Short mmCIF file of C-alpha atoms and ligand atoms in Angstrom, two decimals:
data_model
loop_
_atom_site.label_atom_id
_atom_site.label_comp_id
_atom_site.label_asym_id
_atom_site.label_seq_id
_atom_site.Cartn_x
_atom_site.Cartn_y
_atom_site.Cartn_z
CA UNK A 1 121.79 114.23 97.28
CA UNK A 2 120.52 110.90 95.78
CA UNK A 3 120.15 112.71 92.18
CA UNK A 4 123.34 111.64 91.18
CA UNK A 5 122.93 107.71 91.14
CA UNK A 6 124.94 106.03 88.53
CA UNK A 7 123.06 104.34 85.83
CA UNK A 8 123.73 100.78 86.56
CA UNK A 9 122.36 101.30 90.61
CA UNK A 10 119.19 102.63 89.08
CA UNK A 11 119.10 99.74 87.10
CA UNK A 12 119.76 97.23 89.62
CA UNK A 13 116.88 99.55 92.38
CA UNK A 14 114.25 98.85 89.16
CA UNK A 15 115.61 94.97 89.83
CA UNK A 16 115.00 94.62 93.41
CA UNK A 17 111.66 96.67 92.74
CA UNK A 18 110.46 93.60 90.25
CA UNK A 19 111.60 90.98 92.06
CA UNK A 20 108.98 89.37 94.05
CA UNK A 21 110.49 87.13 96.48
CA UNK A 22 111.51 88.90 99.73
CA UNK A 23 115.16 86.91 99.36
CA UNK A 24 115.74 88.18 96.32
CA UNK A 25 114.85 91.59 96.77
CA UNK A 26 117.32 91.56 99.85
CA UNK A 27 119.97 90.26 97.43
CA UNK A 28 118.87 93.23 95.23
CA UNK A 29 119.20 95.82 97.42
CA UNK A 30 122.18 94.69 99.02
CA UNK A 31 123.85 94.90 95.64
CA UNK A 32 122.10 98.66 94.93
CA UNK A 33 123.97 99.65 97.58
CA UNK A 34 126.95 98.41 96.76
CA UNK A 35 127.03 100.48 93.23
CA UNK A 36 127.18 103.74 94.83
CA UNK A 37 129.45 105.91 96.31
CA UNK A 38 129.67 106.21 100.72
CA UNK A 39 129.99 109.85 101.24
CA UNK A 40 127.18 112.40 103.10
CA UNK A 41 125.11 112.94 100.21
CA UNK A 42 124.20 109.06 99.69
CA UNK A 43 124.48 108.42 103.58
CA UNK A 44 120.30 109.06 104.22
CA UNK A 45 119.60 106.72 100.63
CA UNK A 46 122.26 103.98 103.02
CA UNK A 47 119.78 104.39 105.69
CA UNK A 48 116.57 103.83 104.03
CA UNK A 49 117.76 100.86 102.01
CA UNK A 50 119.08 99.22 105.32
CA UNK A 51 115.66 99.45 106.63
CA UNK A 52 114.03 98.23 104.22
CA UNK A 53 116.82 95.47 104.27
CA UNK A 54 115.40 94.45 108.12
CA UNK A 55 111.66 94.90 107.26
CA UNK A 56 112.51 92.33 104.42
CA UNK A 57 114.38 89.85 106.96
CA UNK A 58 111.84 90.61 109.33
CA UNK A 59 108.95 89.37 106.76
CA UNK A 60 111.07 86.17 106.45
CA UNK A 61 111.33 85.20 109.75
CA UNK A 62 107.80 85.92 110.56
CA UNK A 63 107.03 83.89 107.33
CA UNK A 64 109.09 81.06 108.69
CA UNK A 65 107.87 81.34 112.51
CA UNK A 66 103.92 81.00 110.89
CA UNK A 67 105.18 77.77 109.46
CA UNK A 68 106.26 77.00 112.50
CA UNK A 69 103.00 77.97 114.05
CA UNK A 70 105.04 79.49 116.87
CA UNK A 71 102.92 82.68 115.92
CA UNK A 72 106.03 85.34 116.56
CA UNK A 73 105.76 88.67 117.50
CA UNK A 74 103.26 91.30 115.04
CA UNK A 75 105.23 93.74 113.77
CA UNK A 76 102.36 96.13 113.41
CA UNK A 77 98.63 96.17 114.30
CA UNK A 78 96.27 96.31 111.14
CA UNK A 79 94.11 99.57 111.10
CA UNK A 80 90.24 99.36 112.69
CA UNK A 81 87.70 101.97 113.17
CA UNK A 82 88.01 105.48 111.72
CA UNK A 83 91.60 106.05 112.99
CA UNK A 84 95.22 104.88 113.90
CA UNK A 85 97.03 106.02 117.19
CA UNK A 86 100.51 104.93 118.37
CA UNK A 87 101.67 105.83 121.84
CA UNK A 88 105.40 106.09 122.11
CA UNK A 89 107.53 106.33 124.80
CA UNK A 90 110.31 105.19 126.74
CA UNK A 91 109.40 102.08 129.29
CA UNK A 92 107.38 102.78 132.42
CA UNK A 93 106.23 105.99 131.16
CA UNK A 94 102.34 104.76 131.61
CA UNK A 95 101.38 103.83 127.99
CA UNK A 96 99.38 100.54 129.25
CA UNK A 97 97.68 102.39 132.30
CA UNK A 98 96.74 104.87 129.33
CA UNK A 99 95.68 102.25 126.84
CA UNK A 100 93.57 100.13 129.63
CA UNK A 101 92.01 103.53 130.85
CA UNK A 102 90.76 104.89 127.45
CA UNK A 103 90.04 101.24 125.61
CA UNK A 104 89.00 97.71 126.36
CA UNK A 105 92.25 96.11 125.98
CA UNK A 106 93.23 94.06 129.13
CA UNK A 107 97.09 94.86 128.39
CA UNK A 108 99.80 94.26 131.28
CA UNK A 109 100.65 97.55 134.00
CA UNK A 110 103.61 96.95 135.85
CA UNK A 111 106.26 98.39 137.98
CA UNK A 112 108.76 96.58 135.77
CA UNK A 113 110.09 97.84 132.72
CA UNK A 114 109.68 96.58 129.57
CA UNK A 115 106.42 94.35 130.25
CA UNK A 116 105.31 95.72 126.81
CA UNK A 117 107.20 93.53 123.58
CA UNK A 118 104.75 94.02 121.06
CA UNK A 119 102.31 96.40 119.76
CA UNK A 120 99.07 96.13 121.52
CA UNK A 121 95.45 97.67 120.33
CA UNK A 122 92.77 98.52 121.91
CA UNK A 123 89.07 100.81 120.66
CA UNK A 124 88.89 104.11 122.04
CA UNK A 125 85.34 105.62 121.68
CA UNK A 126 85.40 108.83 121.79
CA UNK A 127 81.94 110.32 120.72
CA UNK A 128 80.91 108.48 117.73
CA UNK A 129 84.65 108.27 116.50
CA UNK A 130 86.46 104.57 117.08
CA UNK A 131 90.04 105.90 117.66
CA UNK A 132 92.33 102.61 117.46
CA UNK A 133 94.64 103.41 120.04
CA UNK A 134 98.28 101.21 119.41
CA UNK A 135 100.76 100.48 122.72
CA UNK A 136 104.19 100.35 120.84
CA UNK A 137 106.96 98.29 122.65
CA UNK A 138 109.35 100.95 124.51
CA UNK A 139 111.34 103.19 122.43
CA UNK A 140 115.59 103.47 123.76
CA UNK A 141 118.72 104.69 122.02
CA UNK A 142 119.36 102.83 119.48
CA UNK A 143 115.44 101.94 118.08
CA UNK A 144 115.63 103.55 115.30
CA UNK A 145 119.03 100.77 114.21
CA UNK A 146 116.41 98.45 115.21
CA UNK A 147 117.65 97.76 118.88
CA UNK A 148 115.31 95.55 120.79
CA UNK A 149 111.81 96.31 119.46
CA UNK A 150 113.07 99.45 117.52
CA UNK A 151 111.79 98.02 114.05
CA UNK A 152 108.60 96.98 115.44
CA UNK A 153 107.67 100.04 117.28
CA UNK A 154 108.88 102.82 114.61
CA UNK A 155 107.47 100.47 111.88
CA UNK A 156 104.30 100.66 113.66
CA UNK A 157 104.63 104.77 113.82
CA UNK A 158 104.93 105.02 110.35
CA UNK A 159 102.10 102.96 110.41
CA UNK A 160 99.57 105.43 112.30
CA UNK A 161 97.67 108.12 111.25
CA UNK A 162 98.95 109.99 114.68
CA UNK A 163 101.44 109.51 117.25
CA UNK A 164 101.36 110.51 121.32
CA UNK A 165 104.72 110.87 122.55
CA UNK A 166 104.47 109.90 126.13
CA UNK A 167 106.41 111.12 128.58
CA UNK A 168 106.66 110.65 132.57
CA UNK A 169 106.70 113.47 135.10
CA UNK A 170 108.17 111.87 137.78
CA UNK A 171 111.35 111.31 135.92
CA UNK A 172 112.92 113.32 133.49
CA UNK A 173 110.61 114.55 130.82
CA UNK A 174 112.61 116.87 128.28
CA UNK A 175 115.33 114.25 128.32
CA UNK A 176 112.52 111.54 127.16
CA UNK A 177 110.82 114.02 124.73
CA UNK A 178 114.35 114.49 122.99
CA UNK A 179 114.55 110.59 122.65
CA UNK A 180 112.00 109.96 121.02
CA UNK A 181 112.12 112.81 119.02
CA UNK A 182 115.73 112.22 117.70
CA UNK A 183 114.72 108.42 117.65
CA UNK A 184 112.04 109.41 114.88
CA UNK A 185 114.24 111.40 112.74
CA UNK A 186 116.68 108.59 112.79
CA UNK A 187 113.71 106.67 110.97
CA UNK A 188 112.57 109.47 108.91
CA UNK A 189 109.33 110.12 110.36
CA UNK A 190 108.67 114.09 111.11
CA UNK A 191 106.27 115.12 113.47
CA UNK A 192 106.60 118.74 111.75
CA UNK A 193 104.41 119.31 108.27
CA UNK A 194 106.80 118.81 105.62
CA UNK A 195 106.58 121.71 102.90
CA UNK A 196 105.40 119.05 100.61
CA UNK A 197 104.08 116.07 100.34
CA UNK A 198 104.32 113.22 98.20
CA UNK A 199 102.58 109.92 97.65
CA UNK A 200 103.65 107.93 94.54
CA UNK A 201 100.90 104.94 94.21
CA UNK A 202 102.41 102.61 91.83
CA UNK A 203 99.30 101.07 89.61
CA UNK A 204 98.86 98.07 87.26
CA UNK A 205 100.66 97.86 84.28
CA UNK A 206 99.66 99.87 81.68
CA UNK A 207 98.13 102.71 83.99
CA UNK A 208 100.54 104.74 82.80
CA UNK A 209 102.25 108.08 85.07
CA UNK A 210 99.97 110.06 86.07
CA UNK A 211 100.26 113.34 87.95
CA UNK A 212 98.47 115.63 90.62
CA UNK A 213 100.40 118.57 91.65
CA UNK A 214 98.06 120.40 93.96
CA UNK A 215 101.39 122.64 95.49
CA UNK A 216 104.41 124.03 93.01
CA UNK A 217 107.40 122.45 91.34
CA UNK A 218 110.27 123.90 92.53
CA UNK A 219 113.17 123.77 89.80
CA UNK A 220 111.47 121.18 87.36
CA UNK A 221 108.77 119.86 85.41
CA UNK A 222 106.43 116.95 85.16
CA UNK A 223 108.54 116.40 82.38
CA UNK A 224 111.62 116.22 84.44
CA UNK A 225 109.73 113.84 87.12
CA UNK A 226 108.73 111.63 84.42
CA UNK A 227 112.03 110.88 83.61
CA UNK A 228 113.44 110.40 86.90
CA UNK A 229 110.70 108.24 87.68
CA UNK A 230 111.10 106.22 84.70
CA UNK A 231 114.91 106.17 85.15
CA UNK A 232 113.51 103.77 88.22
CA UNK A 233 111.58 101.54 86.11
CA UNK A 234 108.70 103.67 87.76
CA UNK A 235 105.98 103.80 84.93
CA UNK A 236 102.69 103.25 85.92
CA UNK A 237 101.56 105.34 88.99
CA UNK A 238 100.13 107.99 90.23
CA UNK A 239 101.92 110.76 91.66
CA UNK A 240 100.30 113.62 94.15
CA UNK A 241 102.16 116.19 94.91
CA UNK A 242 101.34 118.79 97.62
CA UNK A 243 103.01 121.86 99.00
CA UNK A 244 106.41 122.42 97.29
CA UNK A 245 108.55 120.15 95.75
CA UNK A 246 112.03 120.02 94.25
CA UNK A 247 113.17 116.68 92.39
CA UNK A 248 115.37 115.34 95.28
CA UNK A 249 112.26 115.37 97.42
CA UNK A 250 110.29 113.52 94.64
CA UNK A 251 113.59 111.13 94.59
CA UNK A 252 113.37 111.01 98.24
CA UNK A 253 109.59 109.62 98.11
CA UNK A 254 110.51 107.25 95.60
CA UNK A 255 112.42 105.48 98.23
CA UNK A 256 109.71 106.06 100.83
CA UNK A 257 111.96 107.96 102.41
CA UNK A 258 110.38 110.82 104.89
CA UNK A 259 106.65 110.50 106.32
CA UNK A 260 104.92 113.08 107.87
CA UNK A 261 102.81 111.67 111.18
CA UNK A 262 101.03 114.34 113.37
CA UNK A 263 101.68 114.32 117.14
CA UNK A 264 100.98 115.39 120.62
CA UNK A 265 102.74 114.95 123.98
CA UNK A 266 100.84 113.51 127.04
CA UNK A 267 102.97 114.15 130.21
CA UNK A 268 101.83 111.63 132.60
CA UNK A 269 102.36 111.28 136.42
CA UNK A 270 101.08 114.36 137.04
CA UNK A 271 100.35 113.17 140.42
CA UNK A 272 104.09 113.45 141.26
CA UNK A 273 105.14 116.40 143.61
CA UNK A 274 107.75 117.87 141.09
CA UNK A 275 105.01 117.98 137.69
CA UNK A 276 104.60 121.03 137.74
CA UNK A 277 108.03 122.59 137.39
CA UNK A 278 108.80 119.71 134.81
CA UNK A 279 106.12 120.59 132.97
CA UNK A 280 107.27 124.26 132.59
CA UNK A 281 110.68 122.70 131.70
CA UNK A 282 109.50 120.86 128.93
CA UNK A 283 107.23 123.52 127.37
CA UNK A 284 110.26 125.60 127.12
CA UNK A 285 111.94 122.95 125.14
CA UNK A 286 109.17 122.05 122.57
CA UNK A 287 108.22 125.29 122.58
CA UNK A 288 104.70 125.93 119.93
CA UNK A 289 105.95 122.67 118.32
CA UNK A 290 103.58 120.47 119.67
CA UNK A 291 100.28 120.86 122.31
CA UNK A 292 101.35 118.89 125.97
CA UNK A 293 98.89 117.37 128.01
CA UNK A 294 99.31 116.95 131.46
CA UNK A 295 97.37 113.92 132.97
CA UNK A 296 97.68 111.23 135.67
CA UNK A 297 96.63 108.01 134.90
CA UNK A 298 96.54 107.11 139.13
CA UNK A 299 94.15 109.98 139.81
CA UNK A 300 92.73 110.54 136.31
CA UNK A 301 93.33 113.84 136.21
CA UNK A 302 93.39 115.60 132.51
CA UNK A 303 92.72 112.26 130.55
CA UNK A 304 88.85 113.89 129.52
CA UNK A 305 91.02 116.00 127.44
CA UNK A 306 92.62 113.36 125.64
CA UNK A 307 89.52 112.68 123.09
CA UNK A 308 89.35 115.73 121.52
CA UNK A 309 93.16 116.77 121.83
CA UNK A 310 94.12 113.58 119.46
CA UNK A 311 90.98 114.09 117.01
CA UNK A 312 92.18 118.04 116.39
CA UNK A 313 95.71 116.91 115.67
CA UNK A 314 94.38 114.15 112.87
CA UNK A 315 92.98 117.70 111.34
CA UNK A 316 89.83 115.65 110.06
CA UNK A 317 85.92 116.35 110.60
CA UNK A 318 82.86 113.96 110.77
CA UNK A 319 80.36 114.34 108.28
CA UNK A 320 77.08 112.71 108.77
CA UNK A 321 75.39 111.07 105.45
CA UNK A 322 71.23 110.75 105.13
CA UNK A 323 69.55 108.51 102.48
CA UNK A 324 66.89 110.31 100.69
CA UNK A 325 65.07 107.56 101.81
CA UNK A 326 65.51 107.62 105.17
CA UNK A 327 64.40 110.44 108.19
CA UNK A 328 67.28 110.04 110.45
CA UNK A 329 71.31 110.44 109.34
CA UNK A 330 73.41 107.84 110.32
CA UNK A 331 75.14 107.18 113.80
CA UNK A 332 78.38 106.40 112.34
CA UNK A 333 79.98 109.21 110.14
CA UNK A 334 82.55 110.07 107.49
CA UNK A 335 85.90 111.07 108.35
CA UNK A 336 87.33 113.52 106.15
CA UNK A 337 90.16 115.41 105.96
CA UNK A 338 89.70 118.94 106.97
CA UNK A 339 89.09 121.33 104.23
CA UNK A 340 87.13 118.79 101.65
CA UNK A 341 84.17 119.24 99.71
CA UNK A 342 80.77 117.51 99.40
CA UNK A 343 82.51 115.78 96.08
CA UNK A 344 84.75 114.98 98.06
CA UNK A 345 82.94 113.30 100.45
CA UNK A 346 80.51 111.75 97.22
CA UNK A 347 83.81 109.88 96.17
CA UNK A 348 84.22 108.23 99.10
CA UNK A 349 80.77 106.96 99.81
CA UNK A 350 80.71 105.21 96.10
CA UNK A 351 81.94 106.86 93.14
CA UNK A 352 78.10 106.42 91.21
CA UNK A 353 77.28 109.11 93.67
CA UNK A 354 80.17 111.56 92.39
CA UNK A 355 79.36 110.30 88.82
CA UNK A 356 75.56 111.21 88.48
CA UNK A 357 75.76 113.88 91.18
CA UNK A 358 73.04 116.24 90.97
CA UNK A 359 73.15 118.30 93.97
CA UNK A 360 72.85 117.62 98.07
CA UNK A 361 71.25 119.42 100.81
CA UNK A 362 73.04 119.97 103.99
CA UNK A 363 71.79 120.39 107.86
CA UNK A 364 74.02 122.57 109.89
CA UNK A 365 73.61 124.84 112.60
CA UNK A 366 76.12 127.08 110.92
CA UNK A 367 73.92 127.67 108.48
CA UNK A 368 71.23 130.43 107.86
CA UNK A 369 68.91 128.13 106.55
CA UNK A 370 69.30 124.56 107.17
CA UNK A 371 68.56 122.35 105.18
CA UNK A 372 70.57 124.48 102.44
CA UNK A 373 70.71 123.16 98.73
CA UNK A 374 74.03 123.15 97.67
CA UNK A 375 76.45 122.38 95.01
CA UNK A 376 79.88 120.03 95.02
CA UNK A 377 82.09 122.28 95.96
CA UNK A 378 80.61 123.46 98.62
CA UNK A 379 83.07 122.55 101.72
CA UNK A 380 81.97 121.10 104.50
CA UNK A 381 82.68 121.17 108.54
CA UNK A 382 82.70 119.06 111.29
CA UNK A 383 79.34 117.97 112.02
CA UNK A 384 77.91 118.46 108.83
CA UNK A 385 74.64 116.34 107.55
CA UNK A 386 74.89 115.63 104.38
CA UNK A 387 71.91 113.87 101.46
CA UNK A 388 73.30 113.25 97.86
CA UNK A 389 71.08 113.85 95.16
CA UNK A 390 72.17 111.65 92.00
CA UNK A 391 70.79 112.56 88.70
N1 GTP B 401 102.42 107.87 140.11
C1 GTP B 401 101.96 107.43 138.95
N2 GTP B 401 102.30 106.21 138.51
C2 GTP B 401 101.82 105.79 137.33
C3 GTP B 401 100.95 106.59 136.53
N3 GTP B 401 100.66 105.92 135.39
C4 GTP B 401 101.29 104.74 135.48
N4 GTP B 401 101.99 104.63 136.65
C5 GTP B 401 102.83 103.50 137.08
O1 GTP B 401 103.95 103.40 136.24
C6 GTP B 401 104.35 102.05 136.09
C7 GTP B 401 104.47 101.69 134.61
O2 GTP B 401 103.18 101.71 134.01
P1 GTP B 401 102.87 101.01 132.63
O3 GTP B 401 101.54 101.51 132.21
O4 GTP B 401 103.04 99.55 132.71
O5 GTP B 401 104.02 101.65 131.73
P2 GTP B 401 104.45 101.33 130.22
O6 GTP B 401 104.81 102.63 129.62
O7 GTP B 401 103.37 100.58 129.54
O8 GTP B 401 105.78 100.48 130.40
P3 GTP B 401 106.40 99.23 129.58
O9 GTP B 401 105.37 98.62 128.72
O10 GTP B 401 106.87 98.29 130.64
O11 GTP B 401 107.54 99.80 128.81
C8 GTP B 401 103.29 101.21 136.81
O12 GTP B 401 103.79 100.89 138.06
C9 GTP B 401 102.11 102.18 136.91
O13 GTP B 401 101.28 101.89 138.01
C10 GTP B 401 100.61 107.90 137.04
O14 GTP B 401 99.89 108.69 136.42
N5 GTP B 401 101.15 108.25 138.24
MG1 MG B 402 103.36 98.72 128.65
#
C-alpha cells in the first residue's frame, strides 16, 4: 500500500506537482520514484508514475512536432456533443466499418491490419442525443506499456465517458475480450463500478479543502484525509467522495490512479458461419459482467440496437427545458446523470436559476397530472419537460 511513503518522496511528489514545465516535472517524478522502496505494495504507485512519465514525454514531443508544423499524431480526440464513446479492439475487428456505419466520418476499412494509427471521431445521432463515437488505434499485448499506439488508445479510454469493446466472430472472440480486458487493468481503468468513487478537483489557491462524502469513510475521518492530502502539498480542492472509501483508495485517487469507464461488448461478424457457437462461448466467459451485442457490419444485422444499448450503459436521461416564455421545449436536451433532481438540473442550466429558484412545473406522461408543480427535489426521468420558475 502507498500509505507508507517516506516523508522526503511526499515532499519531492508536492515538487513535481508545482512544477510547471513538463521537463521538470519528468525530472520530478523520476526522482519520487527513486525515494521509495521496490517491493509489491509500491509496485501499482511504479506504474502510475511511469505513465504519467510517457504522457509527459508524449506532451513534449507533440509540443516539439507543432513547432515543427509536422502536426503528429492526436493523442486523444476533444469531447463534442452530449457524450464520449471509444471503441476498442484488437485490429480488423470492424471498428471503422462500425464508425463509418453509425457516423459521418469517412475513416479507412480495410482488409489490412492496422490501417487505424490514431484516434478517429465521428457524430452519432441517435434520437436527439449526439453520441461522439472515438475509433482508438488497435489495442495488442503490450498497450497498456505503451506498445505501438498503447498510450494513445488507453489514454483516449480514460478519456471517454463509455467504452465498446469490440470483438470479431469470425476469429476468436473470448481470447480478444480477455485482451482487452487485462490490457485495461494494466492501465487502471475498470469496466466494473468501483465501491467508491473519488474525484479530487484541485482549485485556486486559497479555496481551501473542501469535502463531499455522499458514501462512508471506511477506517478514517475527514480529519485523517485532510492530512494525507496536505502531506501532498494538496490544499485547496475539492474532494467527492462516493460509495465507500478507505484512505489508500483516497491515496490511490490522489495519484489518479483507478477510473471507472462503463462498457459493452459488440461482437461483430455475425455474418460468419461459426457466430453463433462463439457467441455462446463468450457469454459464458463474461458471464452478467457486461451486455454483448451481436451485429454484422456486412449485412447490418443488430447495429439498430446499438443506440440505445450505449445510452443505457452511460446510466444518464434527457431532460427537456421550456422558457416560461416560450410554447414549445427545446429540441436539444439535458443530459443528466440518472437519479438527479430538478436542482440538479437548475445548476447546470445557470446557477441564477438554482439561486432564486422558486418552483418548476414538469410535463410527463408518467405523471397523473401533467403539467405537475413541483419542488427541487423532485427527481426527474428520462424524457422529462422541465420550466424553472425563479423568484
Ligand atoms: N464478414 C465480415 N467482415 C467484416 C465485418 N465488418 C468488417 N469486416 C471486414 O473486416 C476487415 C477490417 O475492417 P475494419 O473496419 O477496417 O477493421 P478495424 O477494426 O478498423 O481494423 P484496424 O483499424 O486496421 O485495426 C475489413 O475487410 C472489413 O470489410 C462484418 O460484419 N462481417
Ligand atoms: Mg480501423
Amino acid at each position: 500500500m502507498p500509505a507508507n511513503l517516506p516523508a522526503e518522496a511526499k515532499q519531492k511528489y508536492r515538487e513535481a506537482s508545482l512544477a510547471r514545465k513538463p521537463e521538470e516535472k519528468i525530472k520530478k517524478l523520476e526522482e519520487f520514484m527513486s525515494l521509495f522502496p521496490k517491493h509489491k505494495g509500491t509496485e501499482n504507485l511504479r506504474a502510475q508514475v511511469k505513465r504519467k512519465i510517457s504522457l509527459l514525454k508524449r506532451e513534449i514531443e507533440e509540443k516539439k512536432q507543432k513547432k515543427a508544423g509536422a502536426g503528429g499524431p492526436k493523442v486523444f480526440v476533444e469531447k463534442e456533443g452530449d457524450a464520449q464513446i471509444v471503441i476498442l479492439g484488437p485490429t480488423n475487428v470492424g471498428r471503422s466499418s462500425l464508425l463509418s456505419l453509425l457516423t459521418n466520418s469517412k475513416v479507412a476499412i480495410s482488409s489490412y491490419p492496422y490501417t487505424t494509427t490514431e484516434p478517429t471521431p465521428g457524430m452519432f445521432n441517435y434520437q436527439d442525443l449526439q453520441l461522439q463515437m472515438v475509433e482508438a488505434p488497435a489495442l495488442m499485448e503490450g498497450s497498456a506499456e505503451g506498445g505501438a499506439w498503447g498510450l494513445q488508445t488507453l489514454t483516449s479510454a480514460r478519456n471517454a465517458d463509455g467504452l465498446i469493446f469490440m470483438v470479431d466472430l469470425s476469429q476468436n472472440p473470448t481470447e480478444q475480450f480477455s485482451l482487452i480486458s487485462r490490457e485495461l487493468e494494466k492501465a487502471k481503468i475498470l469496466t466494473r463500478k468501483p465501491k467508491a468513487r473519488i474525484e479530487i478537483e484541485k482549485k485556486h489557491m486559497g479555496a481551501k479543502l473542501k469535502f463531499i462524502v455522499l458514501g462512508r469513510l471506511i477506517d478514517c475521518s475527514v480529519k485523517d484525509l485532510k492530512q494525507l492530502l496536505k502531506s501532498y502539498g494538496i490544499r485547496d480542492a475539492t474532494v467527492k467522495i462516493q460509495g465507500e472509501a478507505t484512505l489508500d483508495d483516497v491515496e490511490e485517487a490522489i495519484f489518479e490512479g483507478t477510473t471507472y469507464r462503463p462498457a459493452i461488448i459488440i461482437a461483430n461478424k455475425a455474418d460468419h458461419p461459426n457466430a453463433a457457437e462463439r457467441i455462446e462461448q463468450l457469454k459464458k466467459t463474461v458471464g452478467n459482467e457486461m451486455k454483448i451485442l451481436a451485429v454484422s457490419c456486412i449485412t447490418k444485422v443488430g447495429l439498430e440496437n446499438v443506440g440505445s444499448e450505449i445510452f443505457e450503459m452511460l446510466d444518464i436521461i434527457r431532460v427537456y427545458t421550456k422558457d416560461t416564455s416560450k410554447r414549445d421545449a427545446s429540441m436539444r436536451p439535458f443530459t443528466i446523470r440518472k437519479g438527479s433532481t430538478i436542482f440538479d438540473l437548475a445548476k447546470r442550466i445557470h446557477s441564477d436559476f438554482y439561486k432564486q429558484f422558486s418552483y418548476a412545473k414538469v410535463w410527463s406522461k408518467r405523471l397523473r397530472f401533467s403539467p405537475q408543480k413541483v419542488g427541487g427535489t423532485f427527481p426527474l426521468q428520462d424524457g422529462d419537460t422541465v420550466e424553472i420558475h425563479t423568484k
